[in-house]
mmCIF file of C-alpha atoms in Angstrom:
data_model
loop_
_atom_site.group_PDB
_atom_site.id
_atom_site.type_symbol
_atom_site.label_atom_id
_atom_site.label_comp_id
_atom_site.label_asym_id
_atom_site.label_seq_id
_atom_site.Cartn_x
_atom_site.Cartn_y
_atom_site.Cartn_z
ATOM 1 C CA MET A 1397 3.436 35.382 -4.010
ATOM 2 C CA PRO A 1398 5.259 33.904 -7.027
ATOM 3 C CA ASN A 1399 3.191 31.636 -9.253
ATOM 4 C CA LEU A 1400 4.117 28.245 -7.840
ATOM 5 C CA ALA A 1401 1.652 26.392 -10.067
ATOM 6 C CA GLU A 1402 3.116 27.879 -13.237
ATOM 7 C CA LYS A 1403 6.633 26.849 -12.237
ATOM 8 C CA VAL A 1404 5.499 23.326 -11.353
ATOM 9 C CA VAL A 1405 3.604 22.856 -14.619
ATOM 10 C CA HIS A 1406 6.525 24.116 -16.703
ATOM 11 C CA TRP A 1407 8.969 21.845 -14.866
ATOM 12 C CA GLN A 1408 6.701 18.796 -15.079
ATOM 13 C CA LYS A 1409 6.291 19.055 -18.820
ATOM 14 C CA GLN A 1410 10.064 19.116 -19.283
ATOM 15 C CA HIS A 1411 11.361 16.914 -16.463
ATOM 16 C CA GLY A 1412 8.440 15.074 -14.859
ATOM 17 C CA ARG A 1413 7.332 11.478 -15.242
ATOM 18 C CA HIS A 1414 5.322 10.803 -18.415
ATOM 19 C CA ASN A 1415 5.600 7.071 -19.090
ATOM 20 C CA LEU A 1416 4.092 5.459 -16.018
ATOM 21 C CA PRO A 1417 1.555 2.751 -16.961
ATOM 22 C CA TRP A 1418 -1.403 4.673 -15.537
ATOM 23 C CA GLN A 1419 -0.438 7.743 -17.581
ATOM 24 C CA ILE A 1420 -0.981 5.938 -20.880
ATOM 25 C CA ASP A 1421 -4.742 5.841 -20.384
ATOM 26 C CA ARG A 1422 -6.057 8.453 -17.938
ATOM 27 C CA SER A 1423 -9.476 6.867 -17.438
ATOM 28 C CA PRO A 1424 -10.861 7.508 -13.941
ATOM 29 C CA TYR A 1425 -10.914 3.777 -13.213
ATOM 30 C CA ARG A 1426 -7.209 3.400 -13.984
ATOM 31 C CA VAL A 1427 -6.242 6.559 -12.111
ATOM 32 C CA TRP A 1428 -8.260 5.393 -9.084
ATOM 33 C CA LEU A 1429 -6.649 1.964 -9.162
ATOM 34 C CA SER A 1430 -3.141 3.418 -9.336
ATOM 35 C CA GLU A 1431 -3.769 6.020 -6.628
ATOM 36 C CA VAL A 1432 -5.053 3.405 -4.180
ATOM 37 C CA MET A 1433 -2.103 1.123 -4.894
ATOM 38 C CA LEU A 1434 0.308 4.029 -4.418
ATOM 39 C CA GLN A 1435 -1.004 4.676 -0.919
ATOM 40 C CA GLN A 1436 1.828 3.483 1.359
ATOM 41 C CA THR A 1437 3.716 1.888 -1.575
ATOM 42 C CA GLN A 1438 6.444 3.146 -3.929
ATOM 43 C CA VAL A 1439 5.959 3.470 -7.673
ATOM 44 C CA GLN A 1440 8.422 0.771 -8.745
ATOM 45 C CA THR A 1441 6.790 -1.753 -6.431
ATOM 46 C CA VAL A 1442 3.304 -0.870 -7.663
ATOM 47 C CA ILE A 1443 3.943 -1.105 -11.430
ATOM 48 C CA PRO A 1444 3.939 -4.928 -11.842
ATOM 49 C CA TYR A 1445 0.921 -5.270 -9.532
ATOM 50 C CA TYR A 1446 -0.946 -2.573 -11.429
ATOM 51 C CA LEU A 1447 -0.288 -4.219 -14.801
ATOM 52 C CA ARG A 1448 -1.292 -7.654 -13.525
ATOM 53 C CA PHE A 1449 -4.405 -6.242 -11.865
ATOM 54 C CA LEU A 1450 -5.403 -4.359 -15.002
ATOM 55 C CA GLU A 1451 -4.967 -7.429 -17.188
ATOM 56 C CA LYS A 1452 -7.356 -9.359 -14.951
ATOM 57 C CA CYS A 1453 -9.708 -6.450 -14.225
ATOM 58 C CA PRO A 1454 -9.781 -3.869 -17.036
ATOM 59 C CA SER A 1455 -12.995 -2.334 -15.661
ATOM 60 C CA ALA A 1456 -14.876 -1.770 -12.418
ATOM 61 C CA GLU A 1457 -17.341 -4.461 -13.488
ATOM 62 C CA ASP A 1458 -14.533 -7.011 -13.797
ATOM 63 C CA LEU A 1459 -13.189 -6.038 -10.393
ATOM 64 C CA ALA A 1460 -16.642 -6.303 -8.825
ATOM 65 C CA ASP A 1461 -17.011 -9.835 -10.236
ATOM 66 C CA LEU A 1462 -13.839 -11.118 -8.571
ATOM 67 C CA SER A 1463 -14.141 -13.536 -5.688
ATOM 68 C CA THR A 1464 -12.329 -12.609 -2.475
ATOM 69 C CA ASP A 1465 -9.760 -15.334 -3.086
ATOM 70 C CA GLU A 1466 -9.052 -14.074 -6.613
ATOM 71 C CA LEU A 1467 -8.704 -10.533 -5.291
ATOM 72 C CA MET A 1468 -6.218 -11.558 -2.607
ATOM 73 C CA GLN A 1469 -4.176 -13.597 -5.067
ATOM 74 C CA LEU A 1470 -3.794 -10.510 -7.268
ATOM 75 C CA TRP A 1471 -2.877 -8.313 -4.286
ATOM 76 C CA GLN A 1472 -0.631 -10.862 -2.577
ATOM 77 C CA GLY A 1473 2.638 -9.282 -1.417
ATOM 78 C CA LEU A 1474 1.561 -5.648 -1.896
ATOM 79 C CA GLY A 1475 0.593 -5.307 1.764
ATOM 80 C CA TYR A 1476 -2.006 -3.153 3.516
ATOM 81 C CA TYR A 1477 -4.728 -5.532 2.379
ATOM 82 C CA SER A 1478 -7.540 -3.263 3.533
ATOM 83 C CA ARG A 1479 -6.835 -1.309 0.328
ATOM 84 C CA ALA A 1480 -7.766 -4.356 -1.738
ATOM 85 C CA ARG A 1481 -10.934 -4.956 0.256
ATOM 86 C CA ASN A 1482 -11.916 -1.303 -0.160
ATOM 87 C CA LEU A 1483 -11.293 -1.480 -3.916
ATOM 88 C CA HIS A 1484 -13.590 -4.480 -4.055
ATOM 89 C CA LYS A 1485 -16.348 -2.749 -2.077
ATOM 90 C CA ALA A 1486 -15.983 0.435 -4.099
ATOM 91 C CA SER A 1487 -16.144 -1.388 -7.441
ATOM 92 C CA ARG A 1488 -19.419 -3.026 -6.423
ATOM 93 C CA MET A 1489 -20.703 0.349 -5.299
ATOM 94 C CA ILE A 1490 -19.832 1.825 -8.717
ATOM 95 C CA VAL A 1491 -21.641 -1.023 -10.464
ATOM 96 C CA ASN A 1492 -24.710 -1.079 -8.208
ATOM 97 C CA ASP A 1493 -25.149 2.583 -7.229
ATOM 98 C CA TYR A 1494 -23.701 4.348 -10.267
ATOM 99 C CA GLN A 1495 -24.677 1.826 -12.974
ATOM 100 C CA GLY A 1496 -21.018 1.265 -13.780
ATOM 101 C CA VAL A 1497 -20.341 4.951 -14.502
ATOM 102 C CA PHE A 1498 -17.378 6.229 -12.497
ATOM 103 C CA PRO A 1499 -18.275 9.145 -10.162
ATOM 104 C CA LYS A 1500 -17.381 12.564 -11.554
ATOM 105 C CA THR A 1501 -17.377 14.805 -8.487
ATOM 106 C CA ARG A 1502 -15.176 14.896 -5.430
ATOM 107 C CA GLU A 1503 -18.249 14.590 -3.191
ATOM 108 C CA GLU A 1504 -19.249 11.332 -4.877
ATOM 109 C CA LEU A 1505 -15.703 9.985 -4.999
ATOM 110 C CA ILE A 1506 -15.208 10.430 -1.251
ATOM 111 C CA LYS A 1507 -18.188 8.160 -0.664
ATOM 112 C CA LEU A 1508 -16.226 5.255 -2.163
ATOM 113 C CA PRO A 1509 -14.519 3.057 0.465
ATOM 114 C CA GLY A 1510 -10.814 3.831 0.726
ATOM 115 C CA VAL A 1511 -11.031 7.173 -1.084
ATOM 116 C CA GLY A 1512 -10.158 10.194 1.032
ATOM 117 C CA ARG A 1513 -9.946 13.843 0.110
ATOM 118 C CA SER A 1514 -6.475 13.679 -1.433
ATOM 119 C CA THR A 1515 -7.145 10.535 -3.486
ATOM 120 C CA ALA A 1516 -10.422 12.028 -4.718
ATOM 121 C CA ALA A 1517 -8.624 15.224 -5.698
ATOM 122 C CA ALA A 1518 -5.959 13.247 -7.574
ATOM 123 C CA ILE A 1519 -8.684 11.501 -9.578
ATOM 124 C CA MET A 1520 -10.419 14.811 -10.295
ATOM 125 C CA SER A 1521 -7.257 16.471 -11.586
ATOM 126 C CA LEU A 1522 -5.493 13.540 -13.278
ATOM 127 C CA ALA A 1523 -8.547 11.928 -14.870
ATOM 128 C CA TYR A 1524 -10.955 14.835 -15.344
ATOM 129 C CA GLN A 1525 -8.559 17.828 -15.593
ATOM 130 C CA VAL A 1526 -10.481 19.588 -12.787
ATOM 131 C CA PRO A 1527 -8.335 21.690 -10.389
ATOM 132 C CA ASP A 1528 -8.347 20.123 -6.934
ATOM 133 C CA ALA A 1529 -5.766 20.179 -4.154
ATOM 134 C CA ILE A 1530 -3.942 16.992 -3.190
ATOM 135 C CA LEU A 1531 -2.003 16.475 0.026
ATOM 136 C CA ASP A 1532 -0.138 13.190 0.053
ATOM 137 C CA GLY A 1533 3.162 12.679 1.868
ATOM 138 C CA ASN A 1534 5.298 14.014 -0.985
ATOM 139 C CA VAL A 1535 3.197 17.160 -1.383
ATOM 140 C CA LYS A 1536 3.220 17.823 2.356
ATOM 141 C CA ARG A 1537 7.010 17.751 2.283
ATOM 142 C CA VAL A 1538 7.214 20.137 -0.693
ATOM 143 C CA LEU A 1539 4.786 22.645 0.839
ATOM 144 C CA CYS A 1540 6.299 22.469 4.327
ATOM 145 C CA ARG A 1541 9.763 23.250 2.976
ATOM 146 C CA TYR A 1542 8.570 25.891 0.535
ATOM 147 C CA HIS A 1543 6.673 27.771 3.256
ATOM 148 C CA GLY A 1544 9.087 27.028 6.102
ATOM 149 C CA ILE A 1545 6.619 25.052 8.229
ATOM 150 C CA TYR A 1546 8.463 23.330 11.071
ATOM 151 C CA ASP A 1547 5.435 21.770 12.767
ATOM 152 C CA ASN A 1548 4.568 18.080 12.696
ATOM 153 C CA PRO A 1549 2.869 17.583 9.283
ATOM 154 C CA LYS A 1550 0.614 14.900 10.781
ATOM 155 C CA ALA A 1551 -0.791 17.176 13.482
ATOM 156 C CA THR A 1552 -4.408 18.231 12.947
ATOM 157 C CA ALA A 1553 -3.653 21.963 12.993
ATOM 158 C CA THR A 1554 -0.762 21.563 10.547
ATOM 159 C CA ILE A 1555 -2.841 19.461 8.171
ATOM 160 C CA LYS A 1556 -5.537 22.148 8.142
ATOM 161 C CA GLN A 1557 -2.889 24.782 7.426
ATOM 162 C CA LEU A 1558 -1.434 22.694 4.601
ATOM 163 C CA TRP A 1559 -4.856 22.121 3.026
ATOM 164 C CA ASP A 1560 -5.398 25.877 2.988
ATOM 165 C CA ILE A 1561 -1.989 26.405 1.407
ATOM 166 C CA ALA A 1562 -2.485 23.633 -1.149
ATOM 167 C CA THR A 1563 -5.824 25.112 -2.155
ATOM 168 C CA SER A 1564 -4.359 28.614 -2.437
ATOM 169 C CA HIS A 1565 -1.817 27.440 -5.027
ATOM 170 C CA LEU A 1566 -4.410 25.882 -7.353
ATOM 171 C CA SER A 1567 -4.582 27.076 -10.926
ATOM 172 C CA ASN A 1568 -6.795 26.324 -13.909
ATOM 173 C CA ASP A 1569 -3.677 26.049 -16.039
ATOM 174 C CA ASP A 1570 -3.349 22.302 -16.740
ATOM 175 C CA PRO A 1571 -4.486 20.728 -13.422
ATOM 176 C CA ARG A 1572 -3.169 17.343 -14.555
ATOM 177 C CA ALA A 1573 0.383 18.564 -15.102
ATOM 178 C CA TYR A 1574 0.284 20.565 -11.865
ATOM 179 C CA THR A 1575 -0.855 17.645 -9.711
ATOM 180 C CA GLN A 1576 1.557 15.231 -11.379
ATOM 181 C CA GLY A 1577 4.316 17.812 -11.057
ATOM 182 C CA LEU A 1578 3.872 18.164 -7.312
ATOM 183 C CA MET A 1579 4.037 14.383 -6.956
ATOM 184 C CA ASP A 1580 7.121 14.205 -9.171
ATOM 185 C CA LEU A 1581 8.896 16.990 -7.287
ATOM 186 C CA GLY A 1582 8.401 15.217 -3.997
ATOM 187 C CA ALA A 1583 9.410 11.830 -5.368
ATOM 188 C CA ASN A 1584 12.418 12.875 -7.476
ATOM 189 C CA LEU A 1585 13.835 16.155 -6.115
ATOM 190 C CA CYS A 1586 12.363 17.173 -2.752
ATOM 191 C CA LYS A 1587 13.260 13.866 -1.128
ATOM 192 C CA ARG A 1588 13.185 13.248 2.591
ATOM 193 C CA THR A 1589 16.976 13.033 2.725
ATOM 194 C CA LYS A 1590 19.491 14.629 0.373
ATOM 195 C CA PRO A 1591 17.002 16.695 -1.652
ATOM 196 C CA SER A 1592 18.206 18.008 -5.026
ATOM 197 C CA CYS A 1593 17.506 21.651 -4.238
ATOM 198 C CA GLN A 1594 19.757 23.090 -6.930
ATOM 199 C CA ARG A 1595 17.602 21.427 -9.615
ATOM 200 C CA CYS A 1596 14.274 22.364 -8.050
ATOM 201 C CA PRO A 1597 12.154 24.929 -9.946
ATOM 202 C CA LEU A 1598 10.877 26.295 -6.610
ATOM 203 C CA ASN A 1599 14.222 26.967 -4.937
ATOM 204 C CA GLU A 1600 14.145 30.733 -5.596
ATOM 205 C CA HIS A 1601 11.380 31.226 -3.025
ATOM 206 C CA CYS A 1602 11.770 28.070 -0.908
ATOM 207 C CA LYS A 1603 12.299 29.072 2.730
ATOM 208 C CA ALA A 1604 13.898 25.782 3.768
ATOM 209 C CA PHE A 1605 16.404 26.018 0.922
ATOM 210 C CA HIS A 1606 17.385 29.598 1.735
ATOM 211 C CA ASP A 1607 17.539 28.934 5.483
ATOM 212 C CA ASN A 1608 19.449 25.669 4.970
ATOM 213 C CA THR A 1609 16.837 23.795 7.010
ATOM 214 C CA THR A 1610 15.687 21.083 4.618
ATOM 215 C CA HIS A 1611 17.050 18.536 7.094
ATOM 216 C CA LEU A 1612 14.674 19.905 9.739
ATOM 217 C CA ILE A 1613 11.556 20.142 7.565
ATOM 218 C CA PRO A 1614 9.184 18.483 7.731
ATOM 219 C CA ALA A 1615 9.456 17.715 11.417
ATOM 220 C CA LYS A 1616 9.568 14.052 12.327
ATOM 221 C CA ALA A 1617 6.324 12.790 13.778
ATOM 222 C CA PRO A 1618 6.562 11.153 17.206
ATOM 223 C CA LYS A 1619 7.399 7.512 16.748
ATOM 224 C CA ARG A 1620 4.421 5.238 17.054
ATOM 225 C CA GLU A 1621 4.942 2.628 19.714
ATOM 226 C CA VAL A 1622 5.482 -0.792 18.177
ATOM 227 C CA ARG A 1623 4.300 -3.592 20.399
ATOM 228 C CA LYS A 1624 5.919 -7.022 20.406
ATOM 229 C CA GLU A 1625 3.953 -10.226 20.105
ATOM 230 C CA ASN A 1626 4.625 -13.917 19.543
ATOM 231 C CA LEU A 1627 2.859 -16.089 16.987
ATOM 232 C CA TYR A 1628 3.067 -19.853 16.700
ATOM 233 C CA LEU A 1629 2.455 -21.571 13.353
ATOM 234 C CA LEU A 1630 1.529 -25.233 13.048
ATOM 235 C CA ILE A 1631 2.464 -26.376 9.551
ATOM 236 C CA SER A 1632 0.683 -29.576 8.635
ATOM 237 C CA LEU A 1633 2.456 -31.525 5.884
ATOM 238 C CA ASN A 1634 0.926 -34.480 4.070
ATOM 239 C CA ASN A 1635 2.652 -36.140 1.107
ATOM 240 C CA GLY A 1636 4.416 -32.935 0.103
ATOM 241 C CA HIS A 1637 1.283 -30.836 0.579
ATOM 242 C CA ILE A 1638 0.679 -28.093 3.144
ATOM 243 C CA GLY A 1639 -2.575 -27.443 4.959
ATOM 244 C CA LEU A 1640 -3.774 -23.827 4.700
ATOM 245 C CA SER A 1641 -6.892 -22.252 6.195
ATOM 246 C CA LYS A 1642 -8.544 -18.951 5.342
ATOM 247 C CA ARG A 1643 -8.174 -16.282 8.024
ATOM 248 C CA PRO A 1644 -11.175 -14.289 9.305
ATOM 249 C CA LYS A 1645 -11.808 -10.926 7.615
ATOM 250 C CA LYS A 1646 -10.957 -9.006 10.800
ATOM 251 C CA GLY A 1647 -7.544 -9.113 12.408
ATOM 252 C CA ILE A 1648 -4.131 -9.659 10.884
ATOM 253 C CA TRP A 1649 -3.909 -11.364 7.499
ATOM 254 C CA GLY A 1650 -7.653 -11.119 6.930
ATOM 255 C CA ASP A 1651 -8.946 -13.261 4.036
ATOM 256 C CA LEU A 1652 -5.473 -14.722 3.427
ATOM 257 C CA TYR A 1653 -4.469 -18.367 3.779
ATOM 258 C CA THR A 1654 -2.074 -19.519 6.504
ATOM 259 C CA PRO A 1655 -1.145 -22.610 8.496
ATOM 260 C CA MET A 1656 -2.850 -22.795 11.869
ATOM 261 C CA VAL A 1657 -1.980 -19.769 14.009
ATOM 262 C CA PHE A 1658 -1.798 -19.752 17.813
ATOM 263 C CA ASP A 1659 -1.157 -16.888 20.214
ATOM 264 C CA GLU A 1660 0.461 -19.168 22.798
ATOM 265 C CA TYR A 1661 2.735 -22.169 22.568
ATOM 266 C CA GLU A 1662 0.643 -24.062 25.123
ATOM 267 C CA ALA A 1663 -2.396 -23.804 22.858
ATOM 268 C CA LEU A 1664 -0.435 -25.267 19.952
ATOM 269 C CA ALA A 1665 1.008 -28.062 22.118
ATOM 270 C CA ASN A 1666 -2.403 -28.952 23.509
ATOM 271 C CA TYR A 1667 -3.867 -29.020 19.998
ATOM 272 C CA GLN A 1668 -1.080 -31.146 18.557
ATOM 273 C CA PRO A 1669 1.496 -32.602 20.972
ATOM 274 C CA LYS A 1670 3.577 -34.141 18.151
ATOM 275 C CA HIS A 1671 5.372 -31.286 16.394
ATOM 276 C CA ILE A 1672 8.862 -30.415 15.213
ATOM 277 C CA PRO A 1673 10.325 -26.953 15.853
ATOM 278 C CA LEU A 1674 11.868 -24.865 13.090
ATOM 279 C CA SER A 1675 13.840 -21.637 13.531
ATOM 280 C CA HIS A 1676 11.979 -18.596 14.780
ATOM 281 C CA TYR A 1677 12.185 -15.301 12.893
ATOM 282 C CA HIS A 1678 10.833 -11.742 13.054
ATOM 283 C CA HIS A 1679 8.226 -10.022 10.921
ATOM 284 C CA GLN A 1680 7.033 -6.453 11.442
ATOM 285 C CA LEU A 1681 3.762 -4.835 10.485
ATOM 286 C CA THR A 1682 3.169 -1.105 10.930
ATOM 287 C CA HIS A 1683 2.388 -1.313 14.635
ATOM 288 C CA ILE A 1684 3.366 -4.864 15.661
ATOM 289 C CA LYS A 1685 6.679 -6.725 15.619
ATOM 290 C CA PHE A 1686 6.026 -10.449 15.587
ATOM 291 C CA THR A 1687 8.404 -13.179 16.623
ATOM 292 C CA ILE A 1688 7.133 -16.154 14.666
ATOM 293 C CA TYR A 1689 7.758 -19.707 15.874
ATOM 294 C CA PRO A 1690 6.975 -22.295 13.157
ATOM 295 C CA TYR A 1691 6.423 -25.971 13.902
ATOM 296 C CA ILE A 1692 5.807 -28.918 11.604
ATOM 297 C CA THR A 1693 3.446 -31.814 12.118
ATOM 298 C CA THR A 1694 2.784 -34.798 9.890
ATOM 299 C CA ASP A 1695 0.414 -36.541 12.278
ATOM 300 C CA HIS A 1696 -2.672 -34.375 12.084
ATOM 301 C CA ASP A 1697 -4.806 -32.775 9.417
ATOM 302 C CA PRO A 1698 -6.182 -29.385 10.535
ATOM 303 C CA GLU A 1699 -9.905 -29.012 10.222
ATOM 304 C CA HIS A 1700 -11.219 -27.006 7.269
ATOM 305 C CA ALA A 1701 -7.735 -26.893 5.683
ATOM 306 C CA VAL A 1702 -7.080 -26.819 1.963
ATOM 307 C CA TYR A 1703 -4.041 -28.904 1.008
ATOM 308 C CA GLU A 1704 -1.801 -27.569 -1.728
ATOM 309 C CA PRO A 1705 1.633 -28.610 -3.025
ATOM 310 C CA LEU A 1706 4.215 -27.029 -0.751
ATOM 311 C CA THR A 1707 6.320 -26.018 -3.750
ATOM 312 C CA ALA A 1708 3.397 -24.592 -5.770
ATOM 313 C CA ILE A 1709 1.038 -22.777 -3.401
ATOM 314 C CA LYS A 1710 -1.671 -20.914 -5.301
ATOM 315 C CA SER A 1711 -3.709 -19.478 -2.424
ATOM 316 C CA ALA A 1712 -2.927 -15.928 -1.345
ATOM 317 C CA THR A 1713 -0.597 -16.062 1.646
ATOM 318 C CA PRO A 1714 0.831 -13.188 3.732
ATOM 319 C CA THR A 1715 4.458 -12.183 3.544
ATOM 320 C CA GLY A 1716 4.813 -12.985 7.238
ATOM 321 C CA ILE A 1717 4.585 -16.757 6.760
ATOM 322 C CA ARG A 1718 7.024 -17.017 3.881
ATOM 323 C CA GLY A 1719 9.953 -17.619 6.203
ATOM 324 C CA ALA A 1720 8.089 -20.583 7.653
ATOM 325 C CA ILE A 1721 7.183 -21.920 4.198
ATOM 326 C CA GLU A 1722 10.816 -21.815 3.056
ATOM 327 C CA GLN A 1723 11.936 -23.642 6.184
ATOM 328 C CA ALA A 1724 9.243 -26.265 5.660
ATOM 329 C CA LYS A 1725 10.492 -26.829 2.101
ATOM 330 C CA ALA A 1726 14.053 -27.273 3.361
ATOM 331 C CA TRP A 1727 12.899 -29.684 6.086
ATOM 332 C CA LEU A 1728 10.878 -31.749 3.634
ATOM 333 C CA SER A 1729 13.815 -31.906 1.234
ATOM 334 C CA LEU A 1730 16.071 -33.264 3.984
ATOM 335 C CA VAL A 1731 13.487 -35.853 5.024
ATOM 336 C CA GLU A 1732 12.954 -37.042 1.469
ATOM 337 C CA ASN A 1733 16.672 -36.927 0.592
ATOM 338 C CA PRO A 1734 18.548 -37.754 3.800
#
């Protein structure tokens, strides 16, 4: 077997990414923060959030001291909010159980909420220079193509096979450059569509490249069924202010602030008969496609609502209600300037 790790390390040092914000200081806290943010989210989207988060919370202690509202304001718009809640829980665990000292073994890291085997391995190699196999989406794609694996990369048996392969390629020769190199290869060359195979340092022994099957590998996972649901928003306006209430921790938009939300129109109408319809729109989460029907009322103040200026909302709000907020601004502008 050719030395894959050696090729990856050599390529990374010449052509890989070296100026990402979390590469400037490789402290375990900063690597952990970046790796969690990069779960499900692309690098360019993460960078401004990471910098803003780091400015507010330069240490685990600072993160642990945040209130839930402050946390959600920092995370607002990044999506997959369970990641933020897990960061919060983990930071308090680091402070309380580890006396503020970041865990230094994979076994301890995996105990932190939101840290799985691959994230723990990334921290071990990128922060501590300890060889450990990662297996994120980019690395799965690289290894599947290199070894000619046509099976669904999300299937249990395939994942086990890929972990074995990833572990077999480990080398003590610069674990940081190797791990970063695998990530960079997947992100910049071995892309899902139109991979740059001619520039890839692994093409000499890549089965998918030689068999011209990169378009077939990795196999597409069966599409997850997306269910359709309706949501009805009651936007209470009062002297240019909007009423927002904090959502329960569990369920969609947990810990975020929204207008009143109803599952059925009849429930909204019974709660507040006097309301004005706006235009409905669609918003999709991973497994649900919502059709959102916003309505405005000026006759009723929702219980337990916090009123904020409609044009300068500070509370953390989900992306899904922004269409309603913009329509409410336009409606208010027409009313005030007929």
